[in-house]
Coordinates of C-alpha atoms in Angstrom, one line a residue:
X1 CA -4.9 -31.3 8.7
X2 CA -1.7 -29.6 8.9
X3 CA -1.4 -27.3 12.4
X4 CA -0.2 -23.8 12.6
X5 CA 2.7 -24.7 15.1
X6 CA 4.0 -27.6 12.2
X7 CA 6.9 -26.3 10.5
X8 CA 5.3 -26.0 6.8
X9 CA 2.7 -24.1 8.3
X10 CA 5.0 -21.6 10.0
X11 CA 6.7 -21.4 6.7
X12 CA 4.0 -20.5 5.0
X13 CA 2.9 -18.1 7.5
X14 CA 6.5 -16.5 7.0
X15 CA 6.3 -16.2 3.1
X16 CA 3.1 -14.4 3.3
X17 CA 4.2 -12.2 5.9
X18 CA 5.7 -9.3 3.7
X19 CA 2.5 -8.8 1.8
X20 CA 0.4 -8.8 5.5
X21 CA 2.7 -6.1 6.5
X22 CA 2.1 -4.6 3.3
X23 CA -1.4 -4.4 3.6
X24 CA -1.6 -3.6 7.2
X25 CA 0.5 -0.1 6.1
X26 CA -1.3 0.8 3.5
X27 CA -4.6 0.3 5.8
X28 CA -3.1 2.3 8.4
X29 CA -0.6 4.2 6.4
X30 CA 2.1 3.7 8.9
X31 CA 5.0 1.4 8.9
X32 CA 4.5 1.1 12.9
X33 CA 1.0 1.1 13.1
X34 CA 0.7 -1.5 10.3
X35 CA 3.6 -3.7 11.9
X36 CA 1.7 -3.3 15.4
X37 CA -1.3 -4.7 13.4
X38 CA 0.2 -7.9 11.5
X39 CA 2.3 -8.9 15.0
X40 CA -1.3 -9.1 16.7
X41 CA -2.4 -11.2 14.1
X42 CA 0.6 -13.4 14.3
X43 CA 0.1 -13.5 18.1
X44 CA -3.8 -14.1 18.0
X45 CA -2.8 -16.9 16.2
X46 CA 0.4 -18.5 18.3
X47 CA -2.3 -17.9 21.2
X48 CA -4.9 -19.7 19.7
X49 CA -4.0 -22.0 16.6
X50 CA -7.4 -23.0 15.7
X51 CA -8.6 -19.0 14.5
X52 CA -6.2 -20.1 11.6
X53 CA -8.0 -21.9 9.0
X54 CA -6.0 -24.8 7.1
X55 CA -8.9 -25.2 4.6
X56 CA -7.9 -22.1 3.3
X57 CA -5.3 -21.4 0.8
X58 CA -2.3 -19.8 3.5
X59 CA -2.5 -16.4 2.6
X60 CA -6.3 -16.1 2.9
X61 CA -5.9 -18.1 5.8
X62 CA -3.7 -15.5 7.5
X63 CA -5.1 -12.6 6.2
X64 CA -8.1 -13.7 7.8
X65 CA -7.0 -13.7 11.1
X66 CA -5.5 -10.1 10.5
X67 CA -8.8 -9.0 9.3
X68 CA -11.0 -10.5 12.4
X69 CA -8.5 -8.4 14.5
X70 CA -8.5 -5.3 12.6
X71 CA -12.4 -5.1 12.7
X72 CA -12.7 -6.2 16.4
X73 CA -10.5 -3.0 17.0
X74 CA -13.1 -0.9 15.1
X75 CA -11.4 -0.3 12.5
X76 CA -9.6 3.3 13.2
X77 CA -8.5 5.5 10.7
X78 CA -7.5 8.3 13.1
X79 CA -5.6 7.9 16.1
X80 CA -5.5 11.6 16.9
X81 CA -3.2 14.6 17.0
X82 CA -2.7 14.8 13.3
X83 CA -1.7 18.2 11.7
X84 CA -1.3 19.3 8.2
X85 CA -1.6 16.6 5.4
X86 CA -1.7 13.9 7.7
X87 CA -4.9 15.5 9.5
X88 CA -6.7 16.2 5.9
X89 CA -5.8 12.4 5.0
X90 CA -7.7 11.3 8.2
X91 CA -11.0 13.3 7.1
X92 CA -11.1 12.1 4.2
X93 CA -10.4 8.2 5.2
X94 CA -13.5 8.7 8.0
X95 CA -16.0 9.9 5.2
X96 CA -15.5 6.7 3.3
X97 CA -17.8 4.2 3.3
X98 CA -17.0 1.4 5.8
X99 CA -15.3 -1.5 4.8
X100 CA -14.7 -0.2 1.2
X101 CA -11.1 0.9 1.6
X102 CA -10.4 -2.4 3.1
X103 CA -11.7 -4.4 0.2
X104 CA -10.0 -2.4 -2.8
X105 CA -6.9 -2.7 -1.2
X106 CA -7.3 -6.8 -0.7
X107 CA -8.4 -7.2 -3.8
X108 CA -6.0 -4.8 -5.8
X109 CA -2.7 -4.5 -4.5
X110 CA -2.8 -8.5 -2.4
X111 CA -4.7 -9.5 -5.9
X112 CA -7.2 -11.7 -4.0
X113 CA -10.2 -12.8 -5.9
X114 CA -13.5 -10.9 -5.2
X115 CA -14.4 -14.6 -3.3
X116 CA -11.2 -14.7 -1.6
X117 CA -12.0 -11.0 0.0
X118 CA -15.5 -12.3 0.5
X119 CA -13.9 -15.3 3.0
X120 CA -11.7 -12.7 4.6
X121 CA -13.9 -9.9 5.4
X122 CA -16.2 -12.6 6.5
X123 CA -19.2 -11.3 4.1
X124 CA -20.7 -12.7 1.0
X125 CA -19.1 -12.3 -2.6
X126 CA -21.5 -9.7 -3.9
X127 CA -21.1 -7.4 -0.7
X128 CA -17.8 -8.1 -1.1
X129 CA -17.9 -7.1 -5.1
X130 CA -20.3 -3.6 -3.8
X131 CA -17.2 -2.5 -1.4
X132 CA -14.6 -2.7 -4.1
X133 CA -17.1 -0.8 -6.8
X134 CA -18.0 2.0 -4.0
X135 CA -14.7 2.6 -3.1
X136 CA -12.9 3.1 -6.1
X137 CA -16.1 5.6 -6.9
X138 CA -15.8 7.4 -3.8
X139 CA -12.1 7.4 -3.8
X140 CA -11.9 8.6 -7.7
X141 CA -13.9 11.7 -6.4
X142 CA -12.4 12.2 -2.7
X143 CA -9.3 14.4 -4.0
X144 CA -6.9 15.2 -6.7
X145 CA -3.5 15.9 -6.7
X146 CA 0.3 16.9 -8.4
X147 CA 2.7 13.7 -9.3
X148 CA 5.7 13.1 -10.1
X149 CA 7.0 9.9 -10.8
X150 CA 10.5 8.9 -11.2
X151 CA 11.0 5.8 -13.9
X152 CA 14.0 5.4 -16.2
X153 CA 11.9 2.9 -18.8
X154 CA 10.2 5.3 -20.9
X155 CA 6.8 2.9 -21.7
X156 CA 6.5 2.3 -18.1
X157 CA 6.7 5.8 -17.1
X158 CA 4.0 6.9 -20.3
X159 CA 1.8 3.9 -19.1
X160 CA 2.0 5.2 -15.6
X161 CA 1.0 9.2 -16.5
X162 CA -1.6 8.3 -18.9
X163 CA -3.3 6.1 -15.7
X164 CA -2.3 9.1 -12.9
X165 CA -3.9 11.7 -15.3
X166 CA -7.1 9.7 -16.4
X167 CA -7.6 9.7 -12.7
X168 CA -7.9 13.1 -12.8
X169 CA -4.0 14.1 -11.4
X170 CA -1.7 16.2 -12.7
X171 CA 2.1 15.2 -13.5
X172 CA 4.7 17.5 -12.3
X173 CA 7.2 15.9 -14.5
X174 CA 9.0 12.5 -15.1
X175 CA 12.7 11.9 -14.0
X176 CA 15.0 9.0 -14.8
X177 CA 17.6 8.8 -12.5
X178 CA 18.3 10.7 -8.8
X179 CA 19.7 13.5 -10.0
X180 CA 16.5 14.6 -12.3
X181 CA 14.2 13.9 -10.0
X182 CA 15.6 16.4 -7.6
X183 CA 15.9 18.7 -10.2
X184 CA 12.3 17.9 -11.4
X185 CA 10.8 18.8 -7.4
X186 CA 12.8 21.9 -7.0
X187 CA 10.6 23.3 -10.1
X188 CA 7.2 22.1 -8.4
X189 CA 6.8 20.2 -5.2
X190 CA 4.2 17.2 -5.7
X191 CA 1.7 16.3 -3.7
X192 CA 2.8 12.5 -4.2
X193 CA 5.7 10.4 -5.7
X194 CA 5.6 6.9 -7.9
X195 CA 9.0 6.0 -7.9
X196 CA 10.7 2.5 -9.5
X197 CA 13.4 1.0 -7.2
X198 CA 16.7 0.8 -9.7
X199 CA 17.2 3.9 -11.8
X200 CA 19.0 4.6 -14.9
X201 CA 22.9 5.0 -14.7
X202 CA 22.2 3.2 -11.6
X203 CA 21.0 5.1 -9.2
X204 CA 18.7 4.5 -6.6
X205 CA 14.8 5.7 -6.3
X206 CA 15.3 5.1 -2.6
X207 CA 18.1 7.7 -2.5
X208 CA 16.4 10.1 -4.4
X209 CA 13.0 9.8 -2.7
X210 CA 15.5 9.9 0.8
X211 CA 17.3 12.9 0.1
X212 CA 14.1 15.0 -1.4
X213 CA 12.3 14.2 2.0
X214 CA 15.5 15.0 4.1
X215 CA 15.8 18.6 1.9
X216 CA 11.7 19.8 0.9
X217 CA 10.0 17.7 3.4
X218 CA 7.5 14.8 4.0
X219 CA 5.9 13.2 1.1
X220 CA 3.8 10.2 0.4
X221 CA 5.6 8.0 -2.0
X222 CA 5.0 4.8 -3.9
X223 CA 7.6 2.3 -4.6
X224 CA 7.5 0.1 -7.5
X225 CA 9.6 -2.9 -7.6
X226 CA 9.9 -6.4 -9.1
X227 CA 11.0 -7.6 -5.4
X228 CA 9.1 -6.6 -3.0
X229 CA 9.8 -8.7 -0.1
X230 CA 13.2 -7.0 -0.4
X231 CA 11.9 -3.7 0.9
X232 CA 9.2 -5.2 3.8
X233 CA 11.7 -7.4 6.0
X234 CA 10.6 -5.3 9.5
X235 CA 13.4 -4.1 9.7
X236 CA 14.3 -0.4 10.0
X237 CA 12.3 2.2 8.3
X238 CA 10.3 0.7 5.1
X239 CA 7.8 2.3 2.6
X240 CA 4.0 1.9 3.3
X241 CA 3.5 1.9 0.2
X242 CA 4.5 -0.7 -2.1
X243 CA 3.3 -1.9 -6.0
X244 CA 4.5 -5.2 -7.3
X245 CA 5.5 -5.3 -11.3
X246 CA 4.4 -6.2 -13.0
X247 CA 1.5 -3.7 -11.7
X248 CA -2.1 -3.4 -13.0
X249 CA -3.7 -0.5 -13.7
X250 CA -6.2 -1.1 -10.7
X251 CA -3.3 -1.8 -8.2
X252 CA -1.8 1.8 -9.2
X253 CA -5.0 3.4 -8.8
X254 CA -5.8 2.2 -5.6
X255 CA -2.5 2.8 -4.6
X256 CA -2.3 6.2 -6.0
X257 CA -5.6 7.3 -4.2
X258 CA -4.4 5.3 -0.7
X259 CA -1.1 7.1 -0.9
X260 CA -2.9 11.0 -1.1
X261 CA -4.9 10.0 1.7
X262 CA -1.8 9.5 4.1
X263 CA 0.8 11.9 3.6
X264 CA 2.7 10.8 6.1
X265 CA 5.9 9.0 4.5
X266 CA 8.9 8.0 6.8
X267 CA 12.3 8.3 5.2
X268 CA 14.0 5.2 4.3
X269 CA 17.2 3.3 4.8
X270 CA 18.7 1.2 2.3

């Protein structure tokens, strides 16, 4: 049995490290908060190389140590001192149903297996299964919202309406390069924005989403990308909020729903 401290399995450890942090920020819905989270996991294990299981496939393996972590800490979804959105996301996130919010997200935007949550959350596969059905139920219901989404291929941008307005939101518009979108938010501000990565006439969603933050304000946004260990290397500001293409319906959903709950977005550096 291969040990943590080997070099394959610290390489493997490092390739599934972008998609820890990406989970541990969309479970907090910070960048710092979730990097805080996925160090203490990396940590745990450097400390103690036998809480890392090599009879798991790697990325269960580490996800599992994160996940012992996160629910020794109890779990928080409010740290305190939040005002505006950010406070209304927190209310929301402590009437959900524990463990729920945790499951969807493993099993939609990480694409583990109802199983493979099962062995991280350290519970059986039909309470696993129950988590994932109640939260999408409760978070379908838990609140609505205005978005815009910025997408320069016109069947992905239809694709992603249709699934943003059967969940009940509303679409403020749909721009394809950085200069409609901040066209299309000076007409209505959105509560939320799904935004690809490279733009028509090649602009940049990251610029655009930058420069609406910097002018109207803090948003929650979504990237979508086809790399996304590009945009969650640690370093500098990144998005908490990330969707891999190609995308499933469920992982924009659960995304979608995440992303209103915090509404605390930082801007981001290219």
């Amino acid at each position: 049995m291969t040990g943590p401290s080997s070099p394959d399995m610290t390489s493997a450890i490092g390739g599934n490290l972008p998609y820890l942090r990406r989970y541990a920020r969309a479970l907090t819905g910070q960048q710092d908060s979730g990097d805080r989270y996925a160090a203490a996991a990396l940590e745990a294990i450097l400390n103690d190389p036998e809480l890392y299981d090599a009879s798991l496939s790697d990325k269960v393996a580490l996800f599992r140590v994160f996940h012992a972590i996160w629910s020794s800490s109890g779990m928080p979804v409010a740290d305190g001192g939040e005002v505006g959105l950010a406070a209304r996301a927190q209310q929301h996130l402590s009437r959900l149903t524990e463990n729920t919010r945790e499951a969807l997200l493993l099993h939609t935007i990480e694409e583990f297996s109802i199983d493979e949550v099962a062995t991280i959350m350290q519970v059986d596969s039909d309470e696993a299964g129950q988590y994932v059905e109640t939260a999408f139920l409760e978070m379908r219901d838990a609140i609505s919202g205005k978005i815009m989404i910025i997408e320069d291929e016109a069947v992905i941008a239809m694709d992603l309406e249709g699934i943003v307005m059967d969940m009940g939101h509303r679409v403020t518009g749909v721009a394809r390069t950085e200069g409609d979108a901040l066209d299309l938010v000076t007409k209505e501000r959105p509560d939320l924005i799904l935004s690809d990565i490279q733009l028509a006439d090649d602009s940049s969603g990251i610029d655009a989403v930058n420069r609406i933050i910097e002018r109207d304000g803090d948003l929650p946004v979504i990237f979508i990308t086809a790399f996304p260990e590009r945009l969650l290397t640690g370093e500098g500001p990144e998005p908490a909020f990330l969707i891999s293409k190609p995308y499933s319906e469920n992982q924009v959903r659960s995304a979608v729903s995440q992303a209103l709950f915090f509404a605390s977005t930082e801007t981001l550096i290219r």
